[in-house]
Each structure stands twice: as C-alpha cells, then as structure tokens.
Short mmCIF file of C-alpha atoms in Angstrom, two decimals:
data_model
loop_
_atom_site.label_atom_id
_atom_site.label_comp_id
_atom_site.label_asym_id
_atom_site.label_seq_id
_atom_site.Cartn_x
_atom_site.Cartn_y
_atom_site.Cartn_z
CA MET A 1 -6.77 -15.48 -1.91
CA SER A 2 -8.60 -15.29 -5.20
CA ARG A 3 -10.12 -11.80 -5.12
CA THR A 4 -9.08 -9.24 -7.72
CA LEU A 5 -6.87 -6.53 -6.29
CA PRO A 6 -7.54 -2.85 -7.07
CA ARG A 7 -5.03 -1.07 -9.31
CA LEU A 8 -4.57 1.92 -6.99
CA TYR A 9 -3.22 1.47 -3.48
CA LEU A 10 -3.26 4.23 -0.86
CA ILE A 11 -0.69 4.17 1.95
CA THR A 12 -1.33 6.50 4.88
CA ASP A 13 0.87 9.15 6.46
CA ARG A 14 -1.07 11.17 9.00
CA THR A 15 1.99 13.42 9.65
CA LEU A 16 1.08 15.26 6.45
CA PHE A 17 -1.85 16.78 8.34
CA PRO A 18 -1.89 19.17 11.32
CA THR A 19 -4.73 17.27 13.00
CA GLN A 20 -6.11 13.75 12.99
CA ALA A 21 -9.51 15.17 12.12
CA GLY A 22 -8.04 16.63 8.94
CA PHE A 23 -6.35 13.35 8.15
CA LEU A 24 -9.54 11.35 8.59
CA LYS A 25 -11.50 13.84 6.52
CA LYS A 26 -9.03 13.46 3.63
CA ILE A 27 -9.21 9.68 3.88
CA ASP A 28 -12.99 9.88 3.66
CA VAL A 29 -12.76 12.09 0.58
CA LEU A 30 -10.32 9.69 -1.07
CA LEU A 31 -12.53 6.72 -0.29
CA ALA A 32 -15.45 8.56 -1.85
CA ALA A 33 -13.24 9.29 -4.88
CA GLY A 34 -12.73 5.59 -5.48
CA ILE A 35 -9.84 4.25 -3.39
CA LYS A 36 -10.42 0.50 -2.91
CA MET A 37 -7.29 -0.58 -1.02
CA LEU A 38 -5.72 1.28 1.89
CA GLN A 39 -2.73 0.46 4.08
CA ILE A 40 -2.33 1.99 7.53
CA ARG A 41 1.36 2.79 7.77
CA GLU A 42 1.86 4.77 10.98
CA LYS A 43 5.03 3.28 12.44
CA ASP A 44 5.36 5.73 15.31
CA LEU A 45 2.06 4.80 16.97
CA CYS A 46 1.96 2.53 20.00
CA ALA A 47 -0.23 -0.57 19.82
CA LYS A 48 -3.12 1.08 21.67
CA ASP A 49 -3.24 4.14 19.41
CA LEU A 50 -2.69 2.12 16.25
CA PHE A 51 -5.54 -0.19 17.18
CA SER A 52 -7.82 2.79 17.82
CA LEU A 53 -6.98 4.28 14.43
CA ALA A 54 -7.33 0.91 12.71
CA CYS A 55 -10.81 0.41 14.16
CA ARG A 56 -11.87 3.85 12.96
CA LEU A 57 -10.53 3.24 9.47
CA ARG A 58 -12.04 -0.25 9.44
CA GLU A 59 -15.45 1.36 9.84
CA MET A 60 -14.75 3.85 7.08
CA THR A 61 -13.31 1.34 4.62
CA ARG A 62 -16.19 -1.05 5.15
CA ALA A 63 -18.64 1.71 4.32
CA TYR A 64 -16.89 2.20 0.97
CA GLU A 65 -16.15 -1.49 0.34
CA CYS A 66 -12.42 -0.75 0.47
CA LEU A 67 -9.80 -3.31 1.48
CA LEU A 68 -7.86 -2.46 4.65
CA LEU A 69 -4.28 -3.61 5.27
CA ILE A 70 -2.14 -2.97 8.34
CA ASN A 71 1.57 -2.33 8.01
CA ASP A 72 3.63 -5.02 9.75
CA ARG A 73 1.35 -5.61 12.77
CA ILE A 74 -0.38 -8.94 12.28
CA ASP A 75 -1.89 -8.72 15.77
CA ILE A 76 -3.53 -5.37 15.04
CA ALA A 77 -4.79 -6.67 11.69
CA GLN A 78 -6.42 -9.62 13.41
CA ALA A 79 -7.82 -7.50 16.23
CA CYS A 80 -9.59 -5.03 13.93
CA ASP A 81 -10.54 -7.68 11.32
CA ALA A 82 -8.50 -6.04 8.58
CA ASP A 83 -8.32 -7.69 5.17
CA GLY A 84 -4.61 -8.35 5.55
CA VAL A 85 -1.15 -6.95 6.18
CA HIS A 86 1.72 -5.35 4.34
CA LEU A 87 5.16 -6.62 5.36
CA GLY A 88 8.48 -4.79 5.24
CA GLU A 89 12.07 -5.95 5.28
CA ASN A 90 12.09 -6.26 9.08
CA SER A 91 8.66 -7.88 9.45
CA LEU A 92 7.95 -11.52 10.18
CA PRO A 93 8.68 -13.80 7.20
CA THR A 94 5.90 -13.94 4.65
CA ALA A 95 5.47 -17.68 5.14
CA THR A 96 5.00 -17.20 8.90
CA ALA A 97 2.47 -14.42 8.31
CA ARG A 98 0.56 -16.69 5.95
CA THR A 99 0.44 -19.42 8.59
CA LEU A 100 -0.89 -16.97 11.17
CA LEU A 101 -3.42 -15.26 8.90
CA GLY A 102 -4.65 -18.18 6.83
CA THR A 103 -5.40 -18.28 3.13
CA ASP A 104 -8.26 -15.79 3.01
CA LYS A 105 -6.25 -12.74 4.09
CA ILE A 106 -4.15 -10.52 1.81
CA ILE A 107 -0.40 -10.28 2.26
CA GLY A 108 1.61 -7.60 0.49
CA VAL A 109 5.38 -7.33 0.69
CA SER A 110 7.74 -4.38 0.16
CA THR A 111 10.53 -5.26 -2.28
CA HIS A 112 13.47 -3.40 -3.73
CA ASP A 113 15.05 -6.01 -5.98
CA GLU A 114 14.22 -9.12 -7.99
CA ASP A 115 15.46 -11.56 -5.34
CA ALA A 116 13.04 -10.11 -2.80
CA LEU A 117 10.21 -10.35 -5.34
CA ALA A 118 10.95 -14.01 -6.01
CA LYS A 119 11.10 -14.77 -2.29
CA ALA A 120 7.78 -13.01 -1.65
CA ALA A 121 6.13 -15.07 -4.36
CA ARG A 122 7.59 -18.33 -3.05
CA GLU A 123 6.42 -17.66 0.49
CA GLY A 124 2.82 -16.92 -0.39
CA ALA A 125 2.48 -13.15 -0.84
CA ASP A 126 -0.50 -11.91 -2.85
CA PHE A 127 1.28 -8.84 -4.22
CA ALA A 128 4.43 -6.77 -3.85
CA THR A 129 5.37 -3.13 -4.01
CA PHE A 130 8.57 -2.35 -5.91
CA GLY A 131 10.58 0.82 -5.57
CA PRO A 132 11.33 3.52 -5.06
CA VAL A 133 10.81 3.99 -8.79
CA PHE A 134 11.33 7.76 -8.60
CA HIS A 135 12.88 9.98 -5.94
CA THR A 136 10.86 10.48 -2.79
CA PRO A 137 12.09 11.53 0.67
CA SER A 138 10.17 8.75 2.43
CA LYS A 139 12.14 6.10 0.53
CA ALA A 140 15.56 7.77 0.50
CA GLN A 141 16.87 5.19 2.97
CA TYR A 142 16.63 2.54 0.26
CA GLY A 143 19.15 4.30 -1.96
CA PRO A 144 18.82 5.90 -5.40
CA PRO A 145 15.55 5.49 -7.33
CA LYS A 146 15.26 2.24 -9.26
CA GLY A 147 13.87 3.89 -12.38
CA LEU A 148 11.50 2.59 -15.02
CA ASP A 149 14.02 0.19 -16.56
CA SER A 150 14.46 -1.70 -13.28
CA LEU A 151 10.69 -1.73 -12.80
CA ALA A 152 10.21 -3.18 -16.27
CA GLN A 153 12.82 -5.86 -15.66
CA ALA A 154 11.19 -6.82 -12.37
CA CYS A 155 7.76 -6.95 -13.97
CA ARG A 156 8.99 -9.21 -16.79
CA LYS A 157 10.04 -11.79 -14.20
CA LYS A 158 7.12 -11.28 -11.87
CA ASP A 159 5.30 -14.16 -10.24
CA LEU A 160 2.76 -11.91 -8.53
CA PRO A 161 1.15 -8.48 -9.07
CA ILE A 162 3.60 -5.59 -8.65
CA TYR A 163 2.64 -2.10 -7.51
CA ALA A 164 5.08 0.64 -8.51
CA LEU A 165 5.93 2.80 -5.48
CA GLY A 166 7.95 5.92 -4.82
CA GLY A 167 7.55 9.45 -6.12
CA ILE A 168 4.85 8.47 -8.60
CA LYS A 169 2.63 11.22 -9.96
CA THR A 170 -0.30 11.01 -12.35
CA THR A 171 2.04 11.94 -15.23
CA HIS A 172 3.90 8.67 -14.59
CA THR A 173 0.83 6.45 -14.99
CA LEU A 174 1.33 5.56 -18.65
CA PRO A 175 5.11 4.88 -18.38
CA VAL A 176 4.56 2.77 -15.25
CA LYS A 177 1.82 0.81 -16.98
CA ALA A 178 4.03 0.35 -20.05
CA ALA A 179 6.74 -1.05 -17.77
CA GLY A 180 4.34 -3.82 -16.79
CA ALA A 181 3.28 -2.79 -13.31
CA TYR A 182 -0.04 -4.15 -12.12
CA GLY A 183 -0.86 -0.99 -10.22
CA ILE A 184 0.37 2.11 -8.41
CA ALA A 185 0.94 2.64 -4.69
CA ALA A 186 0.89 6.25 -3.56
CA ILE A 187 1.19 8.28 -0.39
CA SER A 188 1.61 12.05 -0.71
CA ALA A 189 0.38 12.22 -4.32
CA LEU A 190 -3.04 11.17 -3.03
CA LEU A 191 -3.04 12.58 0.48
CA THR A 192 -2.02 16.06 -0.67
CA ALA A 193 -4.14 16.09 -3.83
CA GLU A 194 -6.19 19.26 -4.21
CA ASN A 195 -8.71 17.38 -6.33
CA PRO A 196 -8.74 13.77 -5.07
CA HIS A 197 -11.32 12.56 -7.60
CA GLU A 198 -9.33 13.93 -10.53
CA THR A 199 -6.10 12.53 -9.11
CA CYS A 200 -7.60 9.07 -8.68
CA LEU A 201 -8.75 9.17 -12.29
CA GLY A 202 -5.27 10.26 -13.33
CA PHE A 203 -3.83 7.11 -11.74
CA LYS A 204 -6.27 4.84 -13.58
CA MET A 205 -4.39 1.85 -15.00
#
C-alpha cells in the first residue's frame, strides 16, 4: 500500500447523536470540511445493521474521495468495498488480515505500547494509533493516559505512521506534532464540533 495517508483520522460514534439522521448529517458536514479518512467503529451493531451503515457511508466517502475503514470486521469491509480495516487487541492478527485483504487495502492497528507498535509493523500494518495520550472516557479501560512523553518515545522508534489518539483537542495539535506523531485520530472532538471546518483546520498537522 503506497498511497499517502491523511493526517487527520475520524473515528465514528453514532451514540453521540439522538438519531441516525443527525449522525449522518454531521458526517456529511465533516466530509465537506475536509476529512479524508474515516473509520466506522460501531461495535454494538449486528452484522446486518453494520453492513447497511457501511454501505451508506461508502457512498458518502466516495463522493468526497475519503478513505473508509471498518473496525475489526474484515468481512464487512470486503462486502462494502471499504479501503481497509482497523484492528484492535482482540481482532484477527494483522498478518492474517493482510493475507485476507491483499496488499492494496489499508490496515491500521490500535496500540498502547511500543511492543504492540513493533508487532504491527512486522506483520504488515500500514499505520497505528497510539494512546490514549490524554484522558478520555472511551479509552479509560486501557488505564491512565500515556502522555506526550510516551508518545514521543514511541514515535522515535516507529516503523510506521503513528496517529495520536485519546482526548486530543485542537490545542494539542502542536505538542502532538512536536512529539513526532504522523497524525491525529479523533472521535468526539470532531463529532461534537460546533464549527467542523474550523476544527479540522485546527487539527492541521
């Protein structure tokens, strides 16, 4: 996979919205504001509903020339012709996913330490997220925030692009960039933004 990855990475959470229509409208606004890589991360959906949502977002992302990744579900990614997958700690091994998807699809991997980063690189991942860098409720299960020092140490040893993830706001962009991160992955900071265009600019690396 030789394409250049965008610096800003949107991860979905439709539970932040009272209706799916509101969720889809916000996604459309964010795509118009410049989002070029989006991961569908809706773990509570059954395969049928996830596939339906993935097909809808595939249409939208294609219209904006935005990459679409599916969290964990390689079968759904293949079924909706997504650009790749994002794998978590309990997903299939990266090497297995690469065998199933081939060389032209993108594989991202969630990591929380340097060993996981090294393993992701060895097994053929195209990028990794590292975090949580700052406190965020959605990542509380992974323990205390890693902080900028741990991010910087991970980035110094990186063998693949690293996206900083977890509690990142636009005010963190410069420190995260200084730590060596390739880009920023965000959920609520983008999905709840009152001015999506301004927020996307604020995350510019």
